[in-house]
Amino acid sequence: QQQVKQSPQSLIVQKGGISIINCAYENTAFDYFPWYQQFPGKGPALLIAIRPDVSEKKEGRFTISFNKSAKQFSLHIMDSQPGDSATYFCALGNAGNMLTFGGGTRLMVKP
Amino acid sequence: NAGVMQNPRHLVRRRGQEARLRCSPMKGHSHVYWYRQLPEEGLKFMVYLQKENIIDESGMPKERFSAEFPKEGPSILRIQQVVRGDSAAYFCASSPSGLREAQYFGPGTRLTVL
């Protein structure tokens, strides 16, 4: 059973637009929610992360919105740029320390 | 400050051979994690190690796969008698203390089994 459902699988956004990627989970034992960015042929790079005691976290153009009751969290990329074109993964962490990853969203930002 | 280092970056093996993948964590990090990524898929947890200890190997196949993180030297993921289905990208990540904190990933080793 898939522990985290990420959507959409792919996303095309115009330069300057807002990219929104969503993740939903079932198990409330998770208490750490990072987002990773991966370029082709590279390892995932930590972008931003949130814990369930806050509902929103912003770092530059990247914002995580977290809805604990709905068990959903999302990544918003404001003023999207062609250099943001990559695959984005949400992940879930818990006391066991391993991360459970979503299936990924391939973002393309058109100039 | 060097990041997580993995080598080799690319590894080609024939069916039945052994594959050894190495990971050197970031300086000051004593927790290492191995993940596998199949093409067009997310990463799947394999094993979590601290120095000289395997903490969680629940994601690692019971046969042919083993991992170690010795007191000195890099962490090693070893795959014996490789099969075509082992072809994937294998990523190592590290963290300072392992308490629900950021994991930093290496560039990965891309294993191809012919």
Short mmCIF file of C-alpha atoms in Angstrom, two decimals, chain A residues 29 31-32 36 38-46 51 89 93-104 106, chain B residues 9 31 33 35 37 40-45 48 56 58 91 97-108 110:
data_model
loop_
_atom_site.label_atom_id
_atom_site.label_comp_id
_atom_site.label_asym_id
_atom_site.label_seq_id
_atom_site.Cartn_x
_atom_site.Cartn_y
_atom_site.Cartn_z
CA ALA A 29 3.06 8.58 12.98
CA ASP A 31 6.24 13.93 11.91
CA TYR A 32 8.81 15.27 9.49
CA TYR A 36 13.61 17.21 -2.33
CA GLN A 38 16.37 16.17 -8.20
CA PHE A 39 17.98 17.05 -11.51
CA PRO A 40 18.65 14.31 -14.08
CA GLY A 41 21.69 12.25 -13.16
CA LYS A 42 22.02 13.87 -9.74
CA GLY A 43 21.14 12.98 -6.19
CA PRO A 44 18.10 14.51 -4.46
CA ALA A 45 18.80 17.84 -2.78
CA LEU A 46 16.88 18.95 0.29
CA ARG A 51 7.26 19.66 11.13
CA PHE A 89 9.76 14.48 -4.27
CA GLY A 93 9.94 10.89 8.20
CA ASN A 94 9.32 9.41 11.61
CA ALA A 95 11.14 8.10 14.65
CA GLY A 96 12.57 5.28 12.60
CA ASN A 97 14.57 7.88 10.67
CA MET A 98 14.04 6.35 7.26
CA LEU A 99 12.32 8.53 4.69
CA THR A 100 9.31 7.35 2.69
CA PHE A 101 9.22 9.09 -0.67
CA GLY A 102 6.37 10.02 -2.96
CA GLY A 103 6.46 8.99 -6.59
CA GLY A 104 7.77 12.35 -7.79
CA ARG A 106 8.32 16.19 -13.05
CA ARG B 9 29.36 6.83 -10.12
CA HIS B 31 24.34 8.06 10.32
CA TYR B 33 21.10 5.54 4.81
CA TYR B 35 18.06 4.10 -0.96
CA GLN B 37 15.69 4.39 -7.22
CA GLU B 40 10.97 7.04 -13.26
CA GLU B 41 10.22 6.11 -9.65
CA GLY B 42 10.75 7.53 -6.19
CA LEU B 43 13.43 6.41 -3.82
CA LYS B 44 12.89 3.34 -1.68
CA PHE B 45 14.59 2.93 1.68
CA TYR B 48 20.04 2.57 7.97
CA ASP B 56 17.16 -0.81 10.35
CA SER B 58 13.73 -3.57 6.77
CA PHE B 91 21.81 6.65 -3.30
CA SER B 97 22.40 12.38 14.61
CA GLY B 98 19.48 10.66 12.91
CA LEU B 99 16.76 12.29 14.96
CA ARG B 100 14.14 13.25 12.38
CA GLU B 101 16.49 15.63 10.71
CA ALA B 102 17.68 16.45 7.26
CA GLN B 103 19.30 13.70 5.25
CA TYR B 104 21.83 14.83 2.66
CA PHE B 105 22.18 12.71 -0.43
CA GLY B 106 25.17 11.78 -2.51
CA PRO B 107 25.25 11.79 -6.33
CA GLY B 108 24.39 8.10 -6.51
CA ARG B 110 24.12 3.89 -11.31
#
